Amino acid sequence: MTDKVGVFLCKCSDNIAARVDIEQLSAELKLEEDVAFVKSHELLCAGHGQEFFEEALKNSDISRVVVAACSPKDHESTFQKCMNHVGKNKFLMQMANIREQCTWVTSENDNAYAKAKALTRAAIRRVKLHEQLVEKEIDCHTEVVVIGGGIAGVESALLASGDGRKVTILEKSPSLGGMVTKLEEAAPNMECAPCMVSPRLSLIDENDNINVITNCDIEEIAGYLGNFEIKVKKRARMVDADACIGCDECIQACPVEVSSAYDYGMSSRKAVDVLFPGCFPNCAVVDTSVCLKTTGGECNACVEACPMEAMDFSQTDEIEVLRCGAVILSTGAEQFDPVELSQYAFDANALENDIYTYSQFARLTSNHGPTGGSVVKQNGEAPKRIAFVHCVGREQLGYCSGSCCEAAFGLGLAAMSGDETTSVVHFVSDVMCGGELGSMLLERVNQKNRTRTVDSDAMWSKVMSGLGSGVQEITQPSFMVRVDNINEVSVTTDNGVSAVRYSVAGKSYGIAADMVVLVTGTQPSKTSTELMRMLDLAATRGGFAAADHPILRPASSSLDGVFLAGSVMGGKNISESIISAKASAGGALSKLVPGRKLSLKSIVAYADEELCSACELCVQVCPYSAAKIDVNRNISVINEVLCQGCGTCVATCPSGAVTARHFTDAQLDAEISEVLHG
Amino acid sequence: MAEVKLLTFVCNWCSYGGADQAGGLKIEYPSGVRLVKVMCSGRVDPQLILQGFRKGADGVLVLGCHPGDCHYKSGNYSAQKRMLLLEPLLAQFGIESDRFQLNWVSAGEGERFGKVVNEMYNKVAALGPLKLTDSAVKEETA
């Protein structure tokens, strides 16, 4: 085996040959000590050119090759494949770009010749120092774990399990389904939400490849593509999930009533309960923080009532460790809490005064909500006018959540399906409700509102007079008022009627409303934030999980192998959530194929144990969290699965301990010296 | 103007593509502009730049992806921080500040690539060939 280099010069028809005398260059390069042969061809990338290339190398003892031709962006992979065909290592081939960087941009032929020679000689010197890199493959887990069982998690699990792959869904609450289960009709097309969700949950139930763990918390999560480990705490349910048939007998018998968080405090639930009717798994769960039996009291009501002997108070929290190749994070988001802002009168008496957040209001439209689906005031009467104040918290959050307008218009429409005298006014600044379906929704709200006439009785007049001058009484309301500054809209309340103050075109107005709905923005959930911290995921300015690339890789997180689905990335409507869920599942499926190993990149960095002093500078600059300090050995270890080969750590290392494969200091030094020569 | 060499580091994703596009558009620039590819501008160690000056570069240009567009997310920011530290050091070696520049060129900016290298080349050419004093070279290599 010779260490000399075989050189191929491509004429690229006349693209190169017209400016550079290939015969002369060939003759000159042949004289170089390191060169075994120089062969030129009319068009090396063409089929006959590739045959020529392979023929020259086949059965030869040449292992290192330079191709002086076009840009490697065009044909590096072509000649790398040729190298493979003839049993040579593809990393021992280097291209000199003498077309884009030389003949196409240089005016004088003499100059082009000199530059082509320098570039080719630099490639020869460089390839002499190339290493025979190996394309490594490692074993990997192909199972997928979906964290968060809302609609995004459910849809990604269904798709990811489609080819028989094992998927586990981890859900904090006792049931799958998430926020969509709280709605009755889903905007923009006002489709029945439970009718959409229930069949999807049934599919999960029927799917033997999907394992569901509800009522659990994630204690630890770490790893990288192909190899994650998740420690899950399964909270004791105190109910045998296999025995329970969801018959409600225990719920009826339970003497403890507490405020329902699912209904945002607008109803009560029992200490043993189901999250909502038709939940999945359809199994009761004991809230051990309020149950008499688990808080030291004496009660056995549920145990006695259960016809299935399913109550099991011997249960304790269990830890389970899961291993998987990819994680889909679909832990959702939370709503901004308007209690922080005094301008909306959203205080302890807010409910009493019929001031709601739109999440609360959504429960009033739900058939299994606190009012059985009737939009009525706390006193049971139908509202005459409902004022929706949009963009609550937008200024504090610093961004438009993007999905609340549509949901609020949908709720406004749902609110008018009951009493014929109810009208709805939306106070908005920018309306984010686009597309065909969004536009149709706006038309429907407007049309419905036009049929209403506002009753101006004494109650309204009283509120109006209380507001003082500049108060407008709307008798035929437009359904939407575009205000000057949405952040200055305020709500005051008196005797069950609220007044909303706003200004339009510099003039102040106010109207009376007997129900006020605060359309709150979306903020990162605590669960999402905690998981992002554990996985060291990059966050957006608002604190949501950031996409690896907002346009090109919108469902990939900053850590390879962790995908993002739904509003963990920021406010999303249902269809957007499902699109991202399916994109996530697709990402996991295509990266990890059962029976196949995981191919690793060859051009990665590695740290030398002897030279490394564990100063952590590489850890700080690595954009992929690939560099980590091994505390036992007190050195930096660069994870070759996570490393993307940028080489930033190499330039940062003060001890010269890190090397970038294929871009070593020696290789670059050799190239720099020669490229400047001549 | 004198014939000079402008060593230009280009990253694999943005500026190399910009140079290719300049080629495709046949945008002329002096043959003294010589490119060396790295995966990311973040790989450009100040040592490589000093090596360039020592081996005959009269000017060095580092071209990365535009801020916010780095293929490796933040490599170009690392490059920027590092280059800020390098600049005062160059003066100590008697290398004028106009002989070095960090700039951004995307893969779709062939014209910008031509403009940036031509302007930089002209600046360096106006200064003429770099004369590193022996002591400066020795000091650096010591």
mmCIF file of C-alpha atoms in Angstrom, chain A residues 415-601:
data_model
loop_
_atom_site.group_PDB
_atom_site.id
_atom_site.type_symbol
_atom_site.label_atom_id
_atom_site.label_comp_id
_atom_site.label_asym_id
_atom_site.label_seq_id
_atom_site.Cartn_x
_atom_site.Cartn_y
_atom_site.Cartn_z
ATOM 1 C CA ALA A 415 -72.715 31.001 24.423
ATOM 2 C CA MET A 416 -75.376 32.215 21.980
ATOM 3 C CA SER A 417 -76.758 28.745 21.321
ATOM 4 C CA GLY A 418 -78.956 28.971 24.444
ATOM 5 C CA ASP A 419 -80.993 32.023 25.360
ATOM 6 C CA GLU A 420 -82.125 34.112 22.376
ATOM 7 C CA THR A 421 -81.473 37.427 24.138
ATOM 8 C CA THR A 422 -77.804 36.785 24.879
ATOM 9 C CA SER A 423 -75.414 38.896 22.838
ATOM 10 C CA VAL A 424 -71.644 38.791 22.778
ATOM 11 C CA VAL A 425 -69.058 41.547 22.365
ATOM 12 C CA HIS A 426 -65.381 40.830 21.819
ATOM 13 C CA PHE A 427 -62.834 43.523 22.728
ATOM 14 C CA VAL A 428 -59.797 42.930 20.549
ATOM 15 C CA SER A 429 -56.683 44.544 19.166
ATOM 16 C CA ASP A 430 -55.222 42.180 16.557
ATOM 17 C CA VAL A 431 -57.400 39.281 15.523
ATOM 18 C CA MET A 432 -55.520 36.021 15.102
ATOM 19 C CA CYS A 433 -58.219 33.897 13.562
ATOM 20 C CA GLY A 434 -57.254 33.357 9.979
ATOM 21 C CA GLY A 435 -57.635 30.804 7.243
ATOM 22 C CA GLU A 436 -60.895 29.708 5.672
ATOM 23 C CA LEU A 437 -62.275 28.055 8.796
ATOM 24 C CA GLY A 438 -61.252 30.963 11.032
ATOM 25 C CA SER A 439 -62.910 33.466 8.695
ATOM 26 C CA MET A 440 -66.069 31.385 8.602
ATOM 27 C CA LEU A 441 -66.130 31.296 12.397
ATOM 28 C CA LEU A 442 -65.936 35.112 12.555
ATOM 29 C CA GLU A 443 -68.794 35.376 10.061
ATOM 30 C CA ARG A 444 -70.931 33.014 12.119
ATOM 31 C CA VAL A 445 -70.382 34.955 15.379
ATOM 32 C CA ASN A 446 -71.191 38.213 13.648
ATOM 33 C CA GLN A 447 -74.285 36.864 11.923
ATOM 34 C CA LYS A 448 -75.676 35.378 15.087
ATOM 35 C CA ASN A 449 -75.098 38.591 17.011
ATOM 36 C CA ARG A 450 -77.029 40.640 14.436
ATOM 37 C CA THR A 451 -80.231 38.824 15.304
ATOM 38 C CA ARG A 452 -80.030 39.975 18.929
ATOM 39 C CA THR A 453 -81.466 43.177 20.327
ATOM 40 C CA VAL A 454 -80.153 44.455 23.591
ATOM 41 C CA ASP A 455 -82.732 45.045 26.226
ATOM 42 C CA SER A 456 -81.995 48.383 27.909
ATOM 43 C CA ASP A 457 -83.792 48.107 31.197
ATOM 44 C CA ALA A 458 -83.228 49.923 34.455
ATOM 45 C CA MET A 459 -80.364 47.691 35.486
ATOM 46 C CA TRP A 460 -78.299 48.727 32.506
ATOM 47 C CA SER A 461 -79.147 52.387 33.007
ATOM 48 C CA LYS A 462 -77.930 52.265 36.561
ATOM 49 C CA VAL A 463 -74.579 50.875 35.491
ATOM 50 C CA MET A 464 -74.387 53.394 32.703
ATOM 51 C CA SER A 465 -74.987 56.337 34.996
ATOM 52 C CA GLY A 466 -72.413 54.936 37.413
ATOM 53 C CA LEU A 467 -69.835 55.019 34.684
ATOM 54 C CA GLY A 468 -70.204 58.740 34.234
ATOM 55 C CA SER A 469 -69.659 60.716 31.084
ATOM 56 C CA GLY A 470 -68.461 59.201 27.856
ATOM 57 C CA VAL A 471 -70.416 56.015 28.405
ATOM 58 C CA GLN A 472 -71.899 54.470 25.344
ATOM 59 C CA GLU A 473 -74.920 52.286 25.334
ATOM 60 C CA ILE A 474 -74.892 49.778 22.538
ATOM 61 C CA THR A 475 -78.348 48.842 21.382
ATOM 62 C CA GLN A 476 -77.357 46.909 18.277
ATOM 63 C CA PRO A 477 -73.865 45.764 19.075
ATOM 64 C CA SER A 478 -71.184 44.959 16.677
ATOM 65 C CA PHE A 479 -69.790 41.647 17.875
ATOM 66 C CA MET A 480 -66.252 42.952 17.785
ATOM 67 C CA VAL A 481 -64.792 46.230 19.072
ATOM 68 C CA ARG A 482 -61.294 47.025 17.975
ATOM 69 C CA VAL A 483 -59.933 49.158 20.802
ATOM 70 C CA ASP A 484 -57.046 51.619 20.779
ATOM 71 C CA ASN A 485 -55.007 49.807 23.388
ATOM 72 C CA ILE A 486 -56.081 46.369 24.541
ATOM 73 C CA ASN A 487 -53.841 46.606 27.612
ATOM 74 C CA GLU A 488 -55.901 49.552 28.875
ATOM 75 C CA VAL A 489 -59.276 47.810 28.749
ATOM 76 C CA SER A 490 -60.530 47.555 32.309
ATOM 77 C CA VAL A 491 -63.400 45.915 34.163
ATOM 78 C CA THR A 492 -65.292 47.277 37.177
ATOM 79 C CA THR A 493 -68.171 45.540 38.820
ATOM 80 C CA ASP A 494 -71.214 46.554 40.865
ATOM 81 C CA ASN A 495 -74.257 44.540 41.943
ATOM 82 C CA GLY A 496 -73.862 41.718 39.458
ATOM 83 C CA VAL A 497 -73.299 43.936 36.467
ATOM 84 C CA SER A 498 -69.851 44.800 35.199
ATOM 85 C CA ALA A 499 -68.700 47.694 33.107
ATOM 86 C CA VAL A 500 -65.987 47.340 30.530
ATOM 87 C CA ARG A 501 -64.083 50.550 29.813
ATOM 88 C CA TYR A 502 -62.130 51.032 26.609
ATOM 89 C CA SER A 503 -61.250 53.667 24.064
ATOM 90 C CA VAL A 504 -61.682 53.854 20.322
ATOM 91 C CA ALA A 505 -60.102 56.532 18.123
ATOM 92 C CA GLY A 506 -58.967 58.435 21.200
ATOM 93 C CA LYS A 507 -62.434 58.594 22.827
ATOM 94 C CA SER A 508 -63.276 56.750 26.044
ATOM 95 C CA TYR A 509 -66.297 54.481 26.197
ATOM 96 C CA GLY A 510 -67.826 51.951 28.496
ATOM 97 C CA ILE A 511 -70.489 49.301 28.163
ATOM 98 C CA ALA A 512 -72.345 47.162 30.637
ATOM 99 C CA ALA A 513 -72.099 43.389 30.632
ATOM 100 C CA ASP A 514 -73.506 40.843 33.029
ATOM 101 C CA MET A 515 -70.824 38.291 32.235
ATOM 102 C CA VAL A 516 -67.170 39.067 31.534
ATOM 103 C CA VAL A 517 -64.777 36.535 30.026
ATOM 104 C CA LEU A 518 -61.028 37.181 30.214
ATOM 105 C CA VAL A 519 -59.262 35.658 27.233
ATOM 106 C CA THR A 520 -55.935 34.812 28.828
ATOM 107 C CA GLY A 521 -52.676 34.100 27.067
ATOM 108 C CA THR A 522 -50.759 30.837 27.173
ATOM 109 C CA GLN A 523 -47.655 30.365 29.285
ATOM 110 C CA PRO A 524 -45.272 27.414 29.795
ATOM 111 C CA SER A 525 -46.570 24.782 32.216
ATOM 112 C CA LYS A 526 -44.569 23.976 35.328
ATOM 113 C CA THR A 527 -44.313 20.334 34.288
ATOM 114 C CA SER A 528 -42.910 21.293 30.890
ATOM 115 C CA THR A 529 -40.420 23.701 32.428
ATOM 116 C CA GLU A 530 -39.196 21.061 34.866
ATOM 117 C CA LEU A 531 -38.770 18.419 32.155
ATOM 118 C CA MET A 532 -36.963 20.923 29.932
ATOM 119 C CA ARG A 533 -34.604 21.608 32.799
ATOM 120 C CA MET A 534 -33.924 17.899 33.342
ATOM 121 C CA LEU A 535 -33.255 17.346 29.629
ATOM 122 C CA ASP A 536 -31.344 20.624 29.239
ATOM 123 C CA LEU A 537 -33.588 21.663 26.336
ATOM 124 C CA ALA A 538 -33.328 25.093 24.767
ATOM 125 C CA ALA A 539 -36.231 27.427 25.535
ATOM 126 C CA THR A 540 -37.883 30.217 23.567
ATOM 127 C CA ARG A 541 -37.873 33.763 24.922
ATOM 128 C CA GLY A 542 -41.237 33.041 26.528
ATOM 129 C CA GLY A 543 -39.908 29.870 28.179
ATOM 130 C CA PHE A 544 -41.582 27.279 25.924
ATOM 131 C CA ALA A 545 -39.603 24.354 24.498
ATOM 132 C CA ALA A 546 -37.743 25.734 21.492
ATOM 133 C CA ALA A 547 -37.757 23.978 18.136
ATOM 134 C CA ASP A 548 -34.327 22.928 16.917
ATOM 135 C CA HIS A 549 -35.068 25.127 13.902
ATOM 136 C CA PRO A 550 -38.327 27.110 13.908
ATOM 137 C CA ILE A 551 -38.896 26.635 10.183
ATOM 138 C CA LEU A 552 -37.009 23.536 9.073
ATOM 139 C CA ARG A 553 -37.303 21.340 12.180
ATOM 140 C CA PRO A 554 -40.372 22.655 14.006
ATOM 141 C CA ALA A 555 -41.120 19.413 15.906
ATOM 142 C CA SER A 556 -37.546 18.605 16.969
ATOM 143 C CA SER A 557 -36.189 19.930 20.242
ATOM 144 C CA SER A 558 -32.614 21.070 20.752
ATOM 145 C CA LEU A 559 -31.756 17.532 21.900
ATOM 146 C CA ASP A 560 -31.709 14.879 19.197
ATOM 147 C CA GLY A 561 -34.263 12.211 20.061
ATOM 148 C CA VAL A 562 -36.624 14.517 21.956
ATOM 149 C CA PHE A 563 -39.536 15.661 19.827
ATOM 150 C CA LEU A 564 -42.120 18.334 20.627
ATOM 151 C CA ALA A 565 -45.854 17.998 20.176
ATOM 152 C CA GLY A 566 -48.624 20.483 20.950
ATOM 153 C CA SER A 567 -48.549 23.576 23.108
ATOM 154 C CA VAL A 568 -45.350 22.639 24.982
ATOM 155 C CA MET A 569 -43.956 24.793 22.128
ATOM 156 C CA GLY A 570 -46.423 27.647 22.736
ATOM 157 C CA GLY A 571 -50.143 28.224 22.142
ATOM 158 C CA LYS A 572 -51.633 25.939 19.516
ATOM 159 C CA ASN A 573 -55.127 25.057 18.406
ATOM 160 C CA ILE A 574 -56.168 21.410 18.193
ATOM 161 C CA SER A 575 -55.279 20.837 14.564
ATOM 162 C CA GLU A 576 -51.888 22.520 14.947
ATOM 163 C CA SER A 577 -51.239 20.333 17.975
ATOM 164 C CA ILE A 578 -52.098 17.229 16.005
ATOM 165 C CA ILE A 579 -49.907 18.260 13.076
ATOM 166 C CA SER A 580 -46.936 18.670 15.401
ATOM 167 C CA ALA A 581 -47.826 15.373 17.121
ATOM 168 C CA LYS A 582 -47.731 13.516 13.833
ATOM 169 C CA ALA A 583 -44.505 15.262 12.829
ATOM 170 C CA SER A 584 -42.973 14.164 16.134
ATOM 171 C CA ALA A 585 -44.064 10.574 15.683
ATOM 172 C CA GLY A 586 -42.677 10.632 12.141
ATOM 173 C CA GLY A 587 -39.346 11.937 13.403
ATOM 174 C CA ALA A 588 -39.114 9.176 16.011
ATOM 175 C CA LEU A 589 -40.158 6.468 13.524
ATOM 176 C CA SER A 590 -37.699 7.443 10.829
ATOM 177 C CA LYS A 591 -34.739 7.789 13.178
ATOM 178 C CA LEU A 592 -35.180 4.503 15.008
ATOM 179 C CA VAL A 593 -36.022 1.421 12.999
ATOM 180 C CA PRO A 594 -36.447 -1.898 14.831
ATOM 181 C CA GLY A 595 -33.746 -4.357 13.811
ATOM 182 C CA ARG A 596 -31.470 -1.612 12.591
ATOM 183 C CA LYS A 597 -28.616 0.001 14.398
ATOM 184 C CA LEU A 598 -28.170 3.714 14.793
ATOM 185 C CA SER A 599 -25.649 5.157 12.294
ATOM 186 C CA LEU A 600 -23.401 7.749 13.824
ATOM 187 C CA LYS A 601 -21.763 10.715 12.192
#
